[in-house]
PDB file of C-alpha atoms in Angstrom:
ATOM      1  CA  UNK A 239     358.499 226.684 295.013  1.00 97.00           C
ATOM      2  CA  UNK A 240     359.150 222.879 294.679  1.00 98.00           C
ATOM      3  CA  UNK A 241     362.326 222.089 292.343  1.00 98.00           C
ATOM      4  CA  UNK A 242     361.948 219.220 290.240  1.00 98.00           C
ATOM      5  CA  UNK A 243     364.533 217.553 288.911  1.00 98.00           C
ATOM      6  CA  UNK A 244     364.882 214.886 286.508  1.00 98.00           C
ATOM      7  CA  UNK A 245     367.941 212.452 285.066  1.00 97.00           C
ATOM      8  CA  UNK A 246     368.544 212.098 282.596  1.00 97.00           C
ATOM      9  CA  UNK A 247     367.961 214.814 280.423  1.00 98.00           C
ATOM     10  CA  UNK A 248     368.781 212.234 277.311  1.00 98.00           C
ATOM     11  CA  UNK A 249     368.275 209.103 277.344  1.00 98.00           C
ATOM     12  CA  UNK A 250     368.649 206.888 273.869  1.00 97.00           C
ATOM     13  CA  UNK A 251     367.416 203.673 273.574  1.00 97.00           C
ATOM     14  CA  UNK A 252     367.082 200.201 271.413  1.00 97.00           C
ATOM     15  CA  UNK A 253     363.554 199.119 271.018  1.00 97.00           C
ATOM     16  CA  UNK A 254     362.222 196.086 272.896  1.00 97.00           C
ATOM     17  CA  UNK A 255     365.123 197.332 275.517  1.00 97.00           C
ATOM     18  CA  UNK A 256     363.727 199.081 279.436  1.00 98.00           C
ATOM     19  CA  UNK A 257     364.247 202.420 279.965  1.00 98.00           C
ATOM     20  CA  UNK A 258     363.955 204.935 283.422  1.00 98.00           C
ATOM     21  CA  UNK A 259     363.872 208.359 284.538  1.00 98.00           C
ATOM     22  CA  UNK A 260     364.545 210.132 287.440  1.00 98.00           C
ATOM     23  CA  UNK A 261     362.627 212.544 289.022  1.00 98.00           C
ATOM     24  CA  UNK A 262     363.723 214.246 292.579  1.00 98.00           C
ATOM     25  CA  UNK A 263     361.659 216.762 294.504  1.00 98.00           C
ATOM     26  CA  UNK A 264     363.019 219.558 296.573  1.00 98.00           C
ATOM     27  CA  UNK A 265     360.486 218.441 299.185  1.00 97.00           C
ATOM     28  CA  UNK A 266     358.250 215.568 299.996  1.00 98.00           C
ATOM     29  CA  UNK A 267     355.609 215.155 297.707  1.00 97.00           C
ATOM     30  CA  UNK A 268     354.277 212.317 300.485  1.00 97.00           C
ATOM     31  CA  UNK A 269     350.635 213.768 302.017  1.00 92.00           C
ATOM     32  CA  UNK A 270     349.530 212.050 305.231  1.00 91.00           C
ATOM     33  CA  UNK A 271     347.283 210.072 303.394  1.00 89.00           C
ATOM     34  CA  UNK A 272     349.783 208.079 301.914  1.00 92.00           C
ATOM     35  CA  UNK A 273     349.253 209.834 298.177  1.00 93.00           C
ATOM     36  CA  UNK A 274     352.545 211.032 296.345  1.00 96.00           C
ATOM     37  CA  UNK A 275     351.455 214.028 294.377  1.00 97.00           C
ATOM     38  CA  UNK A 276     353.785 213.165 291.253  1.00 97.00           C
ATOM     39  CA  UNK A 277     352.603 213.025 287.765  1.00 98.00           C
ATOM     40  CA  UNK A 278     354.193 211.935 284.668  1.00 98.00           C
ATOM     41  CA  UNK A 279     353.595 212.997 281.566  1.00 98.00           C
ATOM     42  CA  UNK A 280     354.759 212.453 277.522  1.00 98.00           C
ATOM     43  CA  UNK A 281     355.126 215.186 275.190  1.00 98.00           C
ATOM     44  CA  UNK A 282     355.223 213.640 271.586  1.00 98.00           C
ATOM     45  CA  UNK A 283     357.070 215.063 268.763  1.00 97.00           C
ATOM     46  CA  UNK A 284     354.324 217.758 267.482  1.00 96.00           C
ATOM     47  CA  UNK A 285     351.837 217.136 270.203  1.00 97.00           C
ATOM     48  CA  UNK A 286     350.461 218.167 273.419  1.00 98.00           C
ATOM     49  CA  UNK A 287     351.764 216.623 276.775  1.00 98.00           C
ATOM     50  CA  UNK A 288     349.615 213.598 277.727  1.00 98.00           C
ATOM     51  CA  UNK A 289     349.418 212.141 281.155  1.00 97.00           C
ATOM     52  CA  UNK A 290     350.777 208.545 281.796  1.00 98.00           C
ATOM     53  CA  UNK A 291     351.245 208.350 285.735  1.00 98.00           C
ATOM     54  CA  UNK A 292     349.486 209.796 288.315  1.00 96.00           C
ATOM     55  CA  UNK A 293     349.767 209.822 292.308  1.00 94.00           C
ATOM     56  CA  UNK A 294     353.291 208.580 291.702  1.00 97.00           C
ATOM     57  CA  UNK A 295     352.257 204.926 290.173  1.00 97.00           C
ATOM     58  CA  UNK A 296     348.730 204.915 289.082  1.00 96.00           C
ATOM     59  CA  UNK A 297     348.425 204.658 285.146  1.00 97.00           C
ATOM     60  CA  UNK A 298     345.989 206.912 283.678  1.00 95.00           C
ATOM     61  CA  UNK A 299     343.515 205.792 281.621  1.00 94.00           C
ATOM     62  CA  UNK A 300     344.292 203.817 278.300  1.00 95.00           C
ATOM     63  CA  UNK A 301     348.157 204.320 279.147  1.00 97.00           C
ATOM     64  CA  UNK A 302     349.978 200.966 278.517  1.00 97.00           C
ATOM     65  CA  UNK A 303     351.152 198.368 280.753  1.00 96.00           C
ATOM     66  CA  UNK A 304     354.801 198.826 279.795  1.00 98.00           C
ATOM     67  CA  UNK A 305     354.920 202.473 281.881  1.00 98.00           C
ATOM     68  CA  UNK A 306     355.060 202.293 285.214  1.00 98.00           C
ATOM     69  CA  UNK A 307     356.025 204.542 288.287  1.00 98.00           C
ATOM     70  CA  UNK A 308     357.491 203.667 291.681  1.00 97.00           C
ATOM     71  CA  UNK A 309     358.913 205.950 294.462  1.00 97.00           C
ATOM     72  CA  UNK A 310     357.694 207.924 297.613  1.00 97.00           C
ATOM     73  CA  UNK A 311     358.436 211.007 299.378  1.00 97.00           C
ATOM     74  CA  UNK A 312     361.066 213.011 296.976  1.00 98.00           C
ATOM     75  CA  UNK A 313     362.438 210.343 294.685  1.00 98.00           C
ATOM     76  CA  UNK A 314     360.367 208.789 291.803  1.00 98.00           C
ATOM     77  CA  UNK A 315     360.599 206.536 289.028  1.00 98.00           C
ATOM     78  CA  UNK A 316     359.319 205.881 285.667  1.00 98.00           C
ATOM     79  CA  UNK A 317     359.854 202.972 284.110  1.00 98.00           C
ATOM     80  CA  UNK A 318     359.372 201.411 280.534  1.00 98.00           C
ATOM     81  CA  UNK A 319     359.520 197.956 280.360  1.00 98.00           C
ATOM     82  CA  UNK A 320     360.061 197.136 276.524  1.00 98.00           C
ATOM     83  CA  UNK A 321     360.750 200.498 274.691  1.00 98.00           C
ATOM     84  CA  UNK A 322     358.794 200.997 271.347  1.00 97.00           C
ATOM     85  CA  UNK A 323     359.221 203.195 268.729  1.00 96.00           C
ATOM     86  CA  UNK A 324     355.839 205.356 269.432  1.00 97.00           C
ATOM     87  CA  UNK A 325     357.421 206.251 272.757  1.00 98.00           C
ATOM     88  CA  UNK A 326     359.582 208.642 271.414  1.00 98.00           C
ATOM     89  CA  UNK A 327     359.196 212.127 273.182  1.00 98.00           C
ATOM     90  CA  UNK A 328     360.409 214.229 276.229  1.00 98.00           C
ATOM     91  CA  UNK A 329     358.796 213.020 279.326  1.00 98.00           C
ATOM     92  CA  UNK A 330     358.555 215.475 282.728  1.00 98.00           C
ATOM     93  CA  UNK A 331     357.413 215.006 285.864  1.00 98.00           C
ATOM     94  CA  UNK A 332     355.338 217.768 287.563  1.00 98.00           C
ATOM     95  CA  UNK A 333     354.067 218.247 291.499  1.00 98.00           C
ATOM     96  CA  UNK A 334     350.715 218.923 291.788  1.00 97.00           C
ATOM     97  CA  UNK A 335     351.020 219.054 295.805  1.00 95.00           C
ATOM     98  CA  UNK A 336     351.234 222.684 296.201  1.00 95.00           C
ATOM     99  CA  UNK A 337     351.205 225.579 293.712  1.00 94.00           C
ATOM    100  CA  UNK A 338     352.859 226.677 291.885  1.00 97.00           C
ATOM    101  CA  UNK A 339     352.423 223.929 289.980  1.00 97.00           C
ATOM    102  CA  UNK A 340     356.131 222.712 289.086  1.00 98.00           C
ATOM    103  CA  UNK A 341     357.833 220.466 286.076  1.00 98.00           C
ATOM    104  CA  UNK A 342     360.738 218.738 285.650  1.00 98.00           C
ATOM    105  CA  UNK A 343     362.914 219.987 283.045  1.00 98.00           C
ATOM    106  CA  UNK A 344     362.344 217.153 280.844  1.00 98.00           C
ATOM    107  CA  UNK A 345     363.490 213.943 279.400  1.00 98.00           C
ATOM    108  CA  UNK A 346     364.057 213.320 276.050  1.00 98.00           C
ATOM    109  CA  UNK A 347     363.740 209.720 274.507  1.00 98.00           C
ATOM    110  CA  UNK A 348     364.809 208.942 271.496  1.00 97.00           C
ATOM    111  CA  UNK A 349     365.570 205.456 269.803  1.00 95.00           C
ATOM    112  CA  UNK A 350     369.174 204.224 268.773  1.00 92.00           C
TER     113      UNK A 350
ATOM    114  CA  UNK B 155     335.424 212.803 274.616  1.00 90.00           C
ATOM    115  CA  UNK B 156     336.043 216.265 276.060  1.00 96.00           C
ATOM    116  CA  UNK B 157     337.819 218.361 273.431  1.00 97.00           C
ATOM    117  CA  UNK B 158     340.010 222.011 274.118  1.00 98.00           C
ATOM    118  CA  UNK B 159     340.625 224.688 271.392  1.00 98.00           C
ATOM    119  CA  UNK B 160     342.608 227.449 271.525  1.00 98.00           C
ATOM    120  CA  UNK B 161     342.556 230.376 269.193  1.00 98.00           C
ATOM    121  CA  UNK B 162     343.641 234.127 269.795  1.00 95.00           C
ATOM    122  CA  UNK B 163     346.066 236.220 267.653  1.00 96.00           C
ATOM    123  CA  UNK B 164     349.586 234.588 266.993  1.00 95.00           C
ATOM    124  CA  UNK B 165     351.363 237.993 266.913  1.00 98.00           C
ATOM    125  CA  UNK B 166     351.280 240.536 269.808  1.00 98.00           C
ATOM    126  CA  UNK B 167     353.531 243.920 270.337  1.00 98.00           C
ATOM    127  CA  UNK B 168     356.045 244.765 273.308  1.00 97.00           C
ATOM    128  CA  UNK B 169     353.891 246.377 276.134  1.00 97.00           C
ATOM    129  CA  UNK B 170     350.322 245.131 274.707  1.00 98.00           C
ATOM    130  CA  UNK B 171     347.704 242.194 276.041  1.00 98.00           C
ATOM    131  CA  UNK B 172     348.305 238.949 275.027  1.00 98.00           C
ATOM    132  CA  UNK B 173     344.541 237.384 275.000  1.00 98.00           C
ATOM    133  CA  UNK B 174     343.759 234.080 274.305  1.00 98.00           C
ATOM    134  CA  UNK B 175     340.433 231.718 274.731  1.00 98.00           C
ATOM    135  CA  UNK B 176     340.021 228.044 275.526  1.00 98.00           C
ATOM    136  CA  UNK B 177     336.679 226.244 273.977  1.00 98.00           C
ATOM    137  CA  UNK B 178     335.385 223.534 275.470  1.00 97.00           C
ATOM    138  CA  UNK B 179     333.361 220.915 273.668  1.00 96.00           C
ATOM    139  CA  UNK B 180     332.235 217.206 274.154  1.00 95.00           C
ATOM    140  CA  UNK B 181     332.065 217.917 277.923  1.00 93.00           C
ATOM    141  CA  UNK B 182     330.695 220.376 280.524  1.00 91.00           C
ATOM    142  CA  UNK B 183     332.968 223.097 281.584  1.00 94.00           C
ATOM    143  CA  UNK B 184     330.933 222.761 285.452  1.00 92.00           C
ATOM    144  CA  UNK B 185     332.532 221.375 288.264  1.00 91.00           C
ATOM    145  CA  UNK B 186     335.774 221.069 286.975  1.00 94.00           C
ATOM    146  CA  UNK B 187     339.125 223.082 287.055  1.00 96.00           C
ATOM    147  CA  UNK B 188     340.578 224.821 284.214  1.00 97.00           C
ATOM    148  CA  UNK B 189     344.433 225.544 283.652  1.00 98.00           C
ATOM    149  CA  UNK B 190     346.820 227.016 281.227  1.00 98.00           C
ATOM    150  CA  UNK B 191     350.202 226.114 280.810  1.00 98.00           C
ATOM    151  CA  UNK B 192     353.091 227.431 278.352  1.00 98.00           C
ATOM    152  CA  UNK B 193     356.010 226.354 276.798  1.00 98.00           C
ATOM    153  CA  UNK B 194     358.743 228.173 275.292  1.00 98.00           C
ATOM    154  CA  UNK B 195     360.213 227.222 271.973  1.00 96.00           C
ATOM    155  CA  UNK B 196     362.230 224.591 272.405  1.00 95.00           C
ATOM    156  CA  UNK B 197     361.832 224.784 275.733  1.00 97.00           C
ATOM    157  CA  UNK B 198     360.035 223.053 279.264  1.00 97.00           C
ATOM    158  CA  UNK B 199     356.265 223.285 280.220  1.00 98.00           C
ATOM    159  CA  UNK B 200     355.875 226.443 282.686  1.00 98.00           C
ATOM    160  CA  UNK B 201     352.434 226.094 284.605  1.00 98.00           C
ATOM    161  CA  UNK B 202     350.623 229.622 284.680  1.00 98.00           C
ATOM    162  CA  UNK B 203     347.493 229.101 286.779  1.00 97.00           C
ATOM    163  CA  UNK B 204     343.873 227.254 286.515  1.00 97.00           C
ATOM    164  CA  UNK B 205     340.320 228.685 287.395  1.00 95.00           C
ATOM    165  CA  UNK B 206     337.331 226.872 289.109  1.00 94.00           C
ATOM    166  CA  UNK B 207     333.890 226.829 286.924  1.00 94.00           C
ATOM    167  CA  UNK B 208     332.815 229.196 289.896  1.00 93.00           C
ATOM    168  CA  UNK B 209     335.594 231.946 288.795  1.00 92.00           C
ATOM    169  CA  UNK B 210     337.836 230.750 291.866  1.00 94.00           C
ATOM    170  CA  UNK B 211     341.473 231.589 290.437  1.00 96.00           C
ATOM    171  CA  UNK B 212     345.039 230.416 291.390  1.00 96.00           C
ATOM    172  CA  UNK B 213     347.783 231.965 289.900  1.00 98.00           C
ATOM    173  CA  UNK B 214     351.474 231.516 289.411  1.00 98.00           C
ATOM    174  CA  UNK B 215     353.089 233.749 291.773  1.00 97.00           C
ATOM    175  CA  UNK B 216     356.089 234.299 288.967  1.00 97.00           C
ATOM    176  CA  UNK B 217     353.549 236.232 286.705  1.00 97.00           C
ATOM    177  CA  UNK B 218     350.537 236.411 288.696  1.00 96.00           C
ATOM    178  CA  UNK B 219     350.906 240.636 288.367  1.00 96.00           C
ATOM    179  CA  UNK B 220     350.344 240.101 285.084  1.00 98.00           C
ATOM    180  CA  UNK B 221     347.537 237.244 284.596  1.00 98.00           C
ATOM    181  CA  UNK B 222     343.928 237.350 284.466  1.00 98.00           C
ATOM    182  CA  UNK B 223     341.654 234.605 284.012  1.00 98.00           C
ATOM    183  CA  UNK B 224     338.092 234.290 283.426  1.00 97.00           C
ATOM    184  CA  UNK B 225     335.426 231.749 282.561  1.00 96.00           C
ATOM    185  CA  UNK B 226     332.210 232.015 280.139  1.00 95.00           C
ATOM    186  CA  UNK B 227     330.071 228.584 281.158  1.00 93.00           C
ATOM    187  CA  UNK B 228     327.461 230.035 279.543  1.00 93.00           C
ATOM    188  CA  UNK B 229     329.566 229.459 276.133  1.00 95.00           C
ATOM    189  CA  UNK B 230     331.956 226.528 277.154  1.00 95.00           C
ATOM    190  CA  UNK B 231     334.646 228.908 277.168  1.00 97.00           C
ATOM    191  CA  UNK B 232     337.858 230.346 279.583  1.00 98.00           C
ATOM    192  CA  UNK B 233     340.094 232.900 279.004  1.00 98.00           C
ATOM    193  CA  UNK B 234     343.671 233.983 279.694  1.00 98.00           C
ATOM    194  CA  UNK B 235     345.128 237.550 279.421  1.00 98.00           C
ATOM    195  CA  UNK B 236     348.510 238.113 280.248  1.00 98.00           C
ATOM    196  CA  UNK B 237     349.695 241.709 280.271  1.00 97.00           C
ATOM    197  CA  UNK B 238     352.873 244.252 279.651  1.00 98.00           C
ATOM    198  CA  UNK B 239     354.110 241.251 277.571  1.00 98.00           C
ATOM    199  CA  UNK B 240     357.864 240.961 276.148  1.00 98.00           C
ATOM    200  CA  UNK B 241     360.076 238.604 274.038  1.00 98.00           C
ATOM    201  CA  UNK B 242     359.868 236.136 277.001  1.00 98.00           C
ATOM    202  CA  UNK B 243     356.652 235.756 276.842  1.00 98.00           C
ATOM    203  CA  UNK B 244     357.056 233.728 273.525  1.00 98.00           C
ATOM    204  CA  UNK B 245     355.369 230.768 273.909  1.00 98.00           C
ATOM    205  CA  UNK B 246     352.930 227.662 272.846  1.00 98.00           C
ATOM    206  CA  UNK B 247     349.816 228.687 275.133  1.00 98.00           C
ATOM    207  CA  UNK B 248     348.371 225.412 276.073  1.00 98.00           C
ATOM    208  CA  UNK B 249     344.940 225.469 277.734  1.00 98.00           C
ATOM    209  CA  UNK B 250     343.831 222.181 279.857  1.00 98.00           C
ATOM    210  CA  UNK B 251     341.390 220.674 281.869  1.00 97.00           C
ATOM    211  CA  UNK B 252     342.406 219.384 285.540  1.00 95.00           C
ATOM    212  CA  UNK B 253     341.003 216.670 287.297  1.00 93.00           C
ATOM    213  CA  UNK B 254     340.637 216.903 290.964  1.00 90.00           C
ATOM    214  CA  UNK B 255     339.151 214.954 294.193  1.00 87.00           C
ATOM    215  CA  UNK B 256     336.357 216.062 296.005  1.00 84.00           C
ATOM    216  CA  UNK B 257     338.330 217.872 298.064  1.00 85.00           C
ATOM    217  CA  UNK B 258     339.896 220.066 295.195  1.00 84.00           C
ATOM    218  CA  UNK B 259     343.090 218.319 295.476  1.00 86.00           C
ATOM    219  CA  UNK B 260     344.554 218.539 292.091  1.00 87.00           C
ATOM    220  CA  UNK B 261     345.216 215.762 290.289  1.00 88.00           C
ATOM    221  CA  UNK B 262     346.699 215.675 287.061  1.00 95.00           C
ATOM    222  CA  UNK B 263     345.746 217.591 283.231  1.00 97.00           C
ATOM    223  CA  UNK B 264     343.870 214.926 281.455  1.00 94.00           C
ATOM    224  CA  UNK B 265     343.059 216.888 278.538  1.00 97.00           C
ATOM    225  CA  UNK B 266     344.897 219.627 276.822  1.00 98.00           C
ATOM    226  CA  UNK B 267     344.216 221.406 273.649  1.00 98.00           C
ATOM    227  CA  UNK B 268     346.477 221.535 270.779  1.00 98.00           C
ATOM    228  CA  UNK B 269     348.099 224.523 271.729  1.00 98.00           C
ATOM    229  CA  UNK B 270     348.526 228.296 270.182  1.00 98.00           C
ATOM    230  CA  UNK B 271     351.875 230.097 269.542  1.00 98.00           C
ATOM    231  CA  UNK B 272     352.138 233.379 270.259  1.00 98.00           C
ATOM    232  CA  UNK B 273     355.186 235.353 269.415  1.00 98.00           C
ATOM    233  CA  UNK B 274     355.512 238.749 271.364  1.00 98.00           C
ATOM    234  CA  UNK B 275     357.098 240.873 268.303  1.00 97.00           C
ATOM    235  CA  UNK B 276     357.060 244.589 267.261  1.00 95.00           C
TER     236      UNK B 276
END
């Protein structure tokens, strides 16, 4: 199985501040294609994940500008540019190269 | 807007079937991948295995002994049974549709139900 795993596993910060996670994969998420298989997602207090990043740095759908994702291979990145208050959550990465399917252990974000 | 239910018992005994059903609505159920995924109180998302429309399954290898899925299209509906169950099978049961590429490369979950606990409890 793939290991994912993310840093760090808190991460507090002031609104209108960046923020960024770490994901690493136990092996290369990189397909010959040049596609990273990496999604991230956000799991709001009380709700069901929803996905932000997909193929490593494509935004899904409706997902603001302020996320973004970077990396290749078996490091990735996600990025907030100006933290709000509705961001508050745990945020994982998962692999979607190979199955099983695998998550990172999670992220949580919370504001100071 | 495609929309995902859950609904099964919340309560199931040591040793028994846990059995829960996904309904789709707003959306077909054709052509697409189906998945379930779980999370433990208080704890991370586990991935337990998705289902093509056609009844094509892939399972998690970790509890695949134990897993069964099925699909209804006829009635917008899939289904997950998970069997011999114990405490650590305690777990928000999250059903979710996967988007893929022609290829049936997965993608990512784009759409995921609200989620049913079940607690495995005598």
């Amino acid at each position: 199985d793939i290991v994912m795993t993310q840093s760090p596993l808190s991460l507090p910060v002031t609104p209108g501040e960046p923020a960024s996670i770490s994901c690493r994969s136990s092996q290369s998420l990189l397909q010959s294609n040049g596609d990273n298989y990496l999604d991230w997602y956000l799991q709001k207090p009380g709700q069901s994940p929803q996905v932000l990043i997909y193929f490593g740095s494509n935004r899904a759908s409706g997902v603001p500008d302020r996320f973004s994702g970077s990396g290749s291979g078996t490091d990735f990145t996600l990025k907030i540019s100006r933290v709000e208050a509705e961001d508050v959550g745990v945020y994982y990465c998962m692999q979607v190269l190979q199955t099983p399917i695998t998550f990172g252990q999670g992220t949580r974000l919370e504001i100071k | 807007q495609v929309r995902l239910q859950e609904s099964g018992p919340g309560l199931v005994k040591p040793s028994e079937t846990l059995s829960l059903t996904c309904t789709v609505s707003g959306g077909s159920i054709s052509n697409y991948y189906w998945s379930w995924i779980r999370q433990p109180p208080g704890k991370g998302l586990e991935w337990i295995g998705y289902l093509y429309y056609t009844g094509r399954t892939n399972y998690n290898p970790s509890l695949k002994s134990r897993v069964t899925m099925s699909i209804a299209t006829s009635r917008d509906q899939f289904s997950l049974e998970l069997s011999s169950v114990t405490a650590a099978d305690t777990a928000v049961y999250y059903c979710a549709r996967v988007l893929s590429t022609v290829t049936s490369q997965i993608l990512y979950f784009d759409s995921w139900g609200q989620g049913s606990l079940v607690t495995v409890s005598s």
